[in-house]
Every structure is written in structure tokens, then in C-alpha cells.
Amino acid sequence: MQMKWLGYRRNSNNIFSNQKMKQNKFFLPVFLFLQFLIIFGAFGLGYVFANRNPLSIGNSSAVDLPILNETYQILQQSGLYEVAPDMKLEYGMIRGMVQAYGDPYTAHIEPVQNELQSDQLAGSYGGIGAMIEQRDDGFFYLIPYPDSPASKEGIAEHDRLLTIDGVSITNFSDVSAIATAIRGEVGTRVSISVLKSPDYVDETTYRIKREEVPLPSLLAYQDDQHPEIGIITLHIIADSSAEEIEKAITELQEKGADRFVIDLRNNGGGLLDAGIELAELFLTKNQIIIAQQAKGEEEKITKTTRNGAFNDLPIILVVNENTASAAEIFAGA
């Protein structure tokens, strides 16, 4: 019994060993082939990732930005989170580039802010005529201008904004994004849902027709204690600023003002042509307003073409360290 058992055990081992040898002979080339596929595949994927969406600036190739590209590829291949869309990455890189440039007066303006600023520089926009206010509670509230499309349709002061064209207000990042969504082409309509103040219980939806809404670039008034002094605070140098300031001075003169203070503090500028037009109102003919010289070009001098309507008006200009661009040119002229 023992001999048979030992013999069976020995034979069993031999059979197992023989089968293993046969299997090894069969699997060895397969194993080597799989290894080849893995190595080749890894090389191929590395090549694909290394050449996927190469970053470049202007006419520069990706090779010119090796550290930036390496960081980008690491984020794509090994980052814990999904890489942001290309446009968002580009804006992030642009912000960093402009900041590293080190000029406080050079800035990149993204599309939403650019649209709002363009409206402000134009002096008007297509909209419903309401200011948007975000309070400490995190909600957004509407404050309609008098006689605006919003007030005519029934929007009341401090109605709480819920949706714009059916899109929840929570989908918008900030006040600028909300304002851009509400604005649009004159004559079109926008659907606004609000909770009515002061109880914020009743939800009401309005379909408001957009109209051209003026955006004044200045504030004009007489000094309380010295009504002979007219004060004009100019917030921005917009396309309509020259016309606005001419109208404001004329109206203040009719009320008794005969000398003026033009406040340009914290005015970051605006349109160069509008600044030149403003300066012409207060200068005589053939005076230099600005001399410009771009890199590699001849100097360009801009002079007044006529006597300004207020060239003999007593005025004081007030500026500070934040007066810049077209406002600074206006003040300097």
C-alpha cells in the first residue's frame, strides 16, 4: 500500500512537471509577445500624450516653453482632478503672465468684463435698466432705475432675483455674469423670475423688452455752501463724456455756477479719442494735447483743431495716483 502510494505520488509529480514544462514551452513566446505589446504601448501612449495639445505662444513652438508643457502634461496624465478646459487654462496662464510682466497698468480683461466695460465706454447698453446688488445673505436683488423697462413692467426695489431665461441664478459666478446675461440686443425680451419684496414669498415672472439704457459717465452738482462752484465727478472717459460734460456745465451755469471743479480721482481712463475730444473743450486752437511715439515709429502729435467752448472757464482739475490713461491725458493737456 505504501509502495503504491509513493509510486503514485512520484508519478503524479512527474506528470505535473511534464505538464508544466509543456505549458512553459507554450506560454513563453506568448509572454514575450505580451511584454513587447506592453512596452510598445507604453511608448506609444507616452508619445501621444507628449504630443497632445502642445502649448505655444504666438509663433513659438511648444519646445520654447518646456517647463510649462511638462507641467501641463503631468496634470493631464497624473493629476487627481480632471484638467480644466483649454480656455480656462489659457486665461489662468494669461493672468499669471500679465502679473509677472510687472506693469500695474497692463491688465487682461476677460470676455464678460470686456462686454460690460465696452457698454460703459459706449455710454449705453441694451437691457432692462436695473442695478444688481448682492447682499451679505448671498442673494441677488434688483433695484430698477426710474422709468426703466424693469420698473414699467413691475419690478420693485429689492425684488430677489431667481432665474434669467429659466436658468437659476446659482449657475452664474458673480454680478458681472448676471448683468451680461440680462443685457442683450435692443428690442429682444428677457425672462426674469423674482421673489417679490418685502416678504419674498410670491414668485413672479416678467418678460421684459430690452431698451437702450444710458450709462452716465459723470455726476454734476453745485456745492451746497458755495453754489457758484459747480462740481463734476467724471467716473470714466466714455464715448459720450464730452457731450455729457458740455451739457452739465451749461446747465450748472444756468443755475448760477461760474467756476468748476472737475474731479478725476480714481478715473482709470477709457477711450483715447474721447479724452482728446474732452480736452478740446477747454483749450484754444493749435495746442498740443498728446505726443505719441510707438516703438520703431515716428512721433505723432495731436493738436486741437478749434477753440474750445470753455477755453476761458475757471476750472480746477483734481487727480490722484489712480488717475490714468485717457483721464491722465485730459488732465495733462
Coordinates of C-alpha atoms in Angstrom, one line a residue:
M1 CA 0.0 0.0 0.0
Q2 CA 2.7 2.4 0.9
M3 CA 4.8 1.5 -2.2
K4 CA 1.8 2.1 -4.4
W5 CA 1.1 5.4 -2.7
L6 CA 4.7 6.5 -3.0
G7 CA 4.8 5.4 -6.6
Y8 CA 1.5 7.2 -7.4
R9 CA 2.8 10.3 -5.7
R10 CA 6.1 10.2 -7.6
N11 CA 4.2 9.6 -10.9
S12 CA 1.8 12.4 -10.1
N13 CA 4.7 14.7 -9.6
N14 CA 6.3 13.7 -12.8
I15 CA 3.0 14.2 -14.7
F16 CA 2.6 17.6 -13.1
S17 CA 6.2 18.5 -14.0
N18 CA 5.8 17.4 -17.6
Q19 CA 2.6 19.4 -18.0
K20 CA 4.3 22.5 -16.5
M21 CA 7.2 22.1 -18.9
K22 CA 4.8 21.8 -21.8
Q23 CA 2.8 24.8 -20.6
N24 CA 6.1 26.8 -20.2
K25 CA 7.1 25.9 -23.8
F26 CA 3.7 27.2 -25.0
F27 CA 3.4 30.3 -22.8
L28 CA 7.0 31.6 -23.2
P29 CA 6.5 33.1 -26.6
V30 CA 3.1 34.4 -25.6
F31 CA 4.6 36.0 -22.5
L32 CA 7.4 37.6 -24.5
F33 CA 4.8 38.9 -27.1
L34 CA 2.7 40.4 -24.3
Q35 CA 5.7 42.1 -22.8
F36 CA 6.5 43.6 -26.2
L37 CA 3.0 44.9 -26.5
I38 CA 3.1 46.5 -23.1
I39 CA 6.4 48.2 -23.7
F40 CA 5.4 49.3 -27.2
G41 CA 2.0 50.5 -25.9
A42 CA 3.6 52.5 -23.1
F43 CA 6.0 54.1 -25.6
G44 CA 3.1 54.9 -27.9
L45 CA 0.9 56.4 -25.2
G46 CA 3.8 58.5 -24.0
Y47 CA 4.3 59.8 -27.5
V48 CA 0.6 60.6 -27.9
F49 CA 0.4 62.4 -24.5
A50 CA 3.6 64.2 -25.2
N51 CA 2.2 65.5 -28.5
R52 CA -1.3 66.1 -27.3
N53 CA -2.4 69.7 -27.3
P54 CA 1.1 71.2 -27.3
L55 CA 1.2 74.7 -25.8
S56 CA 2.6 77.6 -27.7
I57 CA 2.5 81.4 -27.6
G58 CA 2.3 83.3 -30.8
N59 CA 4.6 81.7 -33.4
S60 CA 6.7 80.0 -30.7
S61 CA 6.6 76.2 -30.7
A62 CA 6.0 74.1 -27.6
V63 CA 9.7 73.5 -27.3
D64 CA 10.2 77.1 -26.3
L65 CA 8.1 76.5 -23.2
P66 CA 9.4 73.2 -21.8
I67 CA 8.5 73.7 -18.1
L68 CA 5.0 74.9 -18.9
N69 CA 4.4 72.0 -21.3
E70 CA 5.8 69.5 -18.8
T71 CA 3.5 70.8 -16.1
Y72 CA 0.6 70.6 -18.5
Q73 CA 1.4 67.0 -19.4
I74 CA 1.8 66.0 -15.7
L75 CA -1.6 67.4 -14.9
Q76 CA -3.2 65.6 -17.9
Q77 CA -1.6 62.3 -17.1
S78 CA -1.2 62.2 -13.3
G79 CA -3.5 64.9 -11.8
L80 CA -6.0 63.8 -9.3
Y81 CA -8.7 66.0 -10.8
E82 CA -9.8 66.5 -14.4
V83 CA -7.8 69.2 -16.2
A84 CA -9.8 72.4 -16.7
P85 CA -10.9 73.2 -20.3
D86 CA -8.3 74.7 -22.5
M87 CA -9.9 78.2 -22.5
K88 CA -9.9 78.3 -18.7
L89 CA -6.2 77.2 -18.6
E90 CA -5.3 79.9 -21.1
Y91 CA -7.0 82.6 -19.1
G92 CA -5.1 81.4 -16.0
M93 CA -1.8 81.5 -17.8
I94 CA -2.5 84.9 -19.2
R95 CA -3.3 86.3 -15.8
G96 CA 0.0 84.9 -14.5
M97 CA 1.9 86.2 -17.5
V98 CA 0.5 89.7 -17.1
Q99 CA 1.1 89.7 -13.4
A100 CA 4.7 88.6 -14.0
Y101 CA 5.1 91.4 -16.5
G102 CA 5.0 93.8 -13.6
D103 CA 3.1 96.7 -15.0
P104 CA 0.2 97.7 -12.8
Y105 CA -1.5 99.5 -15.8
T106 CA -1.4 96.4 -18.0
A107 CA -4.3 94.0 -17.5
H108 CA -6.1 91.2 -19.3
I109 CA -9.9 91.7 -19.4
E110 CA -11.9 88.5 -19.9
P111 CA -15.0 88.4 -22.2
V112 CA -17.7 89.0 -19.6
Q113 CA -15.9 92.0 -18.1
N114 CA -14.9 93.2 -21.5
E115 CA -18.6 93.3 -22.6
L116 CA -19.6 95.3 -19.6
Q117 CA -16.7 97.7 -19.9
S118 CA -17.5 98.2 -23.6
D119 CA -21.1 99.1 -22.8
Q120 CA -19.8 101.6 -20.2
L121 CA -17.4 103.1 -22.7
A122 CA -20.2 103.3 -25.3
G123 CA -22.3 105.2 -22.8
S124 CA -25.4 102.9 -23.2
Y125 CA -26.4 99.3 -23.4
G126 CA -29.4 97.1 -24.3
G127 CA -31.1 96.0 -21.1
I128 CA -33.9 96.4 -18.6
G129 CA -32.5 99.3 -16.6
A130 CA -31.8 97.8 -13.2
M131 CA -28.9 97.7 -10.8
I132 CA -27.9 94.3 -9.4
E133 CA -27.0 94.1 -5.7
Q134 CA -25.6 91.2 -3.8
R135 CA -26.2 91.3 -0.1
D136 CA -24.5 89.6 2.8
D137 CA -27.1 86.8 2.7
G138 CA -25.6 85.8 -0.7
F139 CA -28.8 86.5 -2.7
F140 CA -29.0 88.9 -5.6
Y141 CA -31.5 91.8 -5.6
L142 CA -32.8 94.2 -8.3
I143 CA -33.0 98.0 -8.0
P144 CA -34.8 99.3 -11.1
Y145 CA -34.0 102.8 -12.4
P146 CA -36.9 105.3 -12.6
D147 CA -38.9 105.0 -15.9
S148 CA -36.8 102.0 -16.9
P149 CA -38.2 98.9 -18.7
A150 CA -37.9 97.0 -15.4
S151 CA -39.9 99.5 -13.4
K152 CA -42.5 99.8 -16.0
E153 CA -43.1 96.0 -16.1
G154 CA -43.5 95.9 -12.3
I155 CA -40.0 95.0 -10.9
A156 CA -39.9 96.6 -7.5
E157 CA -36.9 97.7 -5.5
H158 CA -35.1 94.8 -3.8
D159 CA -37.0 92.0 -5.6
R160 CA -34.9 88.9 -5.2
L161 CA -33.6 87.5 -8.5
L162 CA -34.2 83.8 -9.0
T163 CA -33.8 83.0 -12.7
I164 CA -32.8 84.5 -16.1
D165 CA -34.5 82.9 -19.1
G166 CA -35.2 79.8 -17.0
V167 CA -31.6 79.5 -15.8
S168 CA -31.1 79.5 -12.0
I169 CA -29.1 82.4 -10.6
T170 CA -26.9 79.9 -8.8
N171 CA -25.4 79.0 -12.2
F172 CA -23.8 82.4 -12.5
S173 CA -20.5 83.2 -10.9
D174 CA -20.9 86.8 -10.0
V175 CA -22.7 90.1 -10.6
S176 CA -20.9 90.7 -13.9
A177 CA -22.0 87.3 -15.3
I178 CA -25.6 88.0 -14.2
A179 CA -25.6 91.5 -15.8
T180 CA -24.2 90.1 -19.0
A181 CA -27.0 87.5 -19.2
I182 CA -29.7 90.2 -18.7
R183 CA -28.3 92.5 -21.3
G184 CA -28.8 91.9 -24.9
E185 CA -29.9 93.4 -28.2
V186 CA -32.4 96.3 -28.0
G187 CA -35.9 95.0 -28.9
T188 CA -35.4 91.5 -27.7
R189 CA -37.0 90.2 -24.5
V190 CA -35.6 88.5 -21.4
S191 CA -37.5 86.4 -18.9
I192 CA -36.8 87.4 -15.2
S193 CA -38.2 85.4 -12.2
V194 CA -38.1 87.1 -8.8
L195 CA -39.4 86.7 -5.3
K196 CA -41.3 89.9 -4.5
S197 CA -40.1 92.1 -1.7
P198 CA -40.6 92.6 1.1
D199 CA -41.9 89.2 2.1
Y200 CA -40.1 87.1 -0.5
V201 CA -42.9 84.5 -0.7
D202 CA -44.6 85.2 -4.1
E203 CA -42.7 84.2 -7.2
T204 CA -43.4 86.3 -10.3
T205 CA -42.0 86.0 -13.8
Y206 CA -41.7 89.0 -16.1
R207 CA -40.9 89.1 -19.8
I208 CA -39.2 92.4 -20.3
K209 CA -38.4 94.1 -23.6
R210 CA -34.8 95.4 -23.6
E211 CA -34.3 99.0 -24.4
E212 CA -31.3 101.3 -24.8
V213 CA -30.3 102.3 -21.3
P214 CA -28.0 105.3 -20.8
L215 CA -24.9 104.9 -18.7
P216 CA -23.8 108.4 -17.5
S217 CA -20.1 108.8 -17.2
L218 CA -20.3 111.7 -14.7
L219 CA -22.1 113.2 -11.8
A220 CA -22.7 117.0 -11.8
Y221 CA -23.9 119.2 -9.0
Q222 CA -23.4 122.6 -7.2
D223 CA -21.6 122.9 -3.9
D224 CA -24.1 123.3 -1.1
Q225 CA -22.3 126.1 0.7
H226 CA -20.9 127.8 -2.5
P227 CA -23.5 127.4 -5.3
E228 CA -21.2 129.5 -7.6
I229 CA -19.0 126.4 -7.7
G230 CA -20.0 123.5 -10.0
I231 CA -18.6 120.1 -9.2
I232 CA -18.3 117.4 -11.9
T233 CA -17.1 114.0 -11.0
L234 CA -16.0 112.1 -14.1
H235 CA -16.0 108.3 -13.5
I236 CA -14.8 107.1 -16.9
I237 CA -13.8 108.6 -20.2
A238 CA -16.6 107.3 -22.4
D239 CA -17.7 107.9 -25.9
S240 CA -20.4 110.2 -24.6
S241 CA -18.3 112.1 -22.0
A242 CA -17.6 115.3 -24.0
E243 CA -21.3 115.7 -24.8
E244 CA -22.3 115.0 -21.2
I245 CA -19.8 117.4 -19.7
E246 CA -20.8 120.1 -22.1
K247 CA -24.4 119.7 -21.2
A248 CA -23.6 119.5 -17.4
I249 CA -21.6 122.8 -17.5
T250 CA -24.2 124.6 -19.5
E251 CA -27.0 123.5 -17.0
L252 CA -24.9 124.4 -14.0
Q253 CA -24.1 127.8 -15.5
E254 CA -27.8 128.5 -15.9
K255 CA -28.2 127.8 -12.2
G256 CA -25.5 130.3 -11.3
A257 CA -22.2 128.4 -11.3
D258 CA -19.3 130.3 -12.8
R259 CA -16.3 128.2 -11.8
F260 CA -15.9 124.5 -11.8
V261 CA -14.1 121.6 -10.2
I262 CA -13.6 118.5 -12.4
D263 CA -12.8 115.5 -10.2
L264 CA -10.8 112.9 -12.0
R265 CA -9.7 110.9 -8.9
N266 CA -9.8 107.2 -9.4
N267 CA -10.7 107.6 -13.0
G268 CA -8.8 104.8 -14.8
G269 CA -9.4 106.4 -18.2
G270 CA -11.2 104.9 -21.1
L271 CA -11.3 105.9 -24.8
L272 CA -8.3 107.9 -26.1
D273 CA -10.3 109.7 -28.8
A274 CA -12.9 110.7 -26.1
G275 CA -10.2 112.1 -23.9
I276 CA -8.9 114.2 -26.8
E277 CA -12.4 115.4 -27.5
L278 CA -12.8 116.4 -23.8
A279 CA -9.5 118.3 -23.8
E280 CA -10.5 120.3 -26.9
L281 CA -13.5 121.8 -24.9
F282 CA -11.1 123.6 -22.6
L283 CA -8.2 124.6 -24.9
T284 CA -7.6 127.1 -27.7
K285 CA -6.8 126.1 -31.3
N286 CA -3.5 124.5 -32.2
Q287 CA -2.5 123.5 -28.7
I288 CA -0.8 120.1 -28.2
I289 CA -3.0 117.5 -26.5
I290 CA -0.7 114.5 -26.7
A291 CA 2.5 113.4 -28.3
Q292 CA 2.8 109.6 -29.0
Q293 CA 5.7 107.5 -30.2
A294 CA 5.4 103.8 -30.6
K295 CA 8.4 101.5 -30.8
G296 CA 10.2 101.9 -34.1
E297 CA 7.8 104.7 -35.3
E298 CA 8.0 108.4 -35.7
E299 CA 6.4 110.7 -33.1
K300 CA 2.8 111.5 -33.7
I301 CA 1.5 114.9 -32.3
T302 CA -2.2 115.6 -31.8
K303 CA -3.3 119.2 -31.5
T304 CA -6.6 121.0 -31.0
T305 CA -8.4 121.9 -34.2
R306 CA -10.6 124.7 -32.8
N307 CA -11.2 127.0 -29.9
G308 CA -13.0 125.1 -27.2
A309 CA -16.4 126.2 -25.9
F310 CA -14.9 126.5 -22.4
N311 CA -11.4 127.6 -23.1
D312 CA -11.7 130.6 -20.7
L313 CA -13.6 128.9 -18.0
P314 CA -12.1 128.9 -14.5
I315 CA -11.6 125.2 -13.6
I316 CA -9.6 123.1 -11.1
L317 CA -8.7 119.5 -12.0
V318 CA -8.4 117.1 -9.1
V319 CA -6.3 113.9 -9.7
N320 CA -4.7 111.2 -7.6
E321 CA -2.4 108.2 -8.1
N322 CA -5.3 106.2 -9.7
T323 CA -6.0 108.8 -12.4
A324 CA -4.7 107.1 -15.6
S325 CA -4.8 106.6 -19.3
A326 CA -7.2 108.9 -21.2
A327 CA -8.1 110.7 -17.9
E328 CA -4.4 111.5 -17.3
I329 CA -4.1 112.8 -20.9
F330 CA -7.1 115.0 -20.4
A331 CA -5.7 116.4 -17.1
G332 CA -2.2 116.9 -18.6
A333 CA -3.5 118.8 -21.6

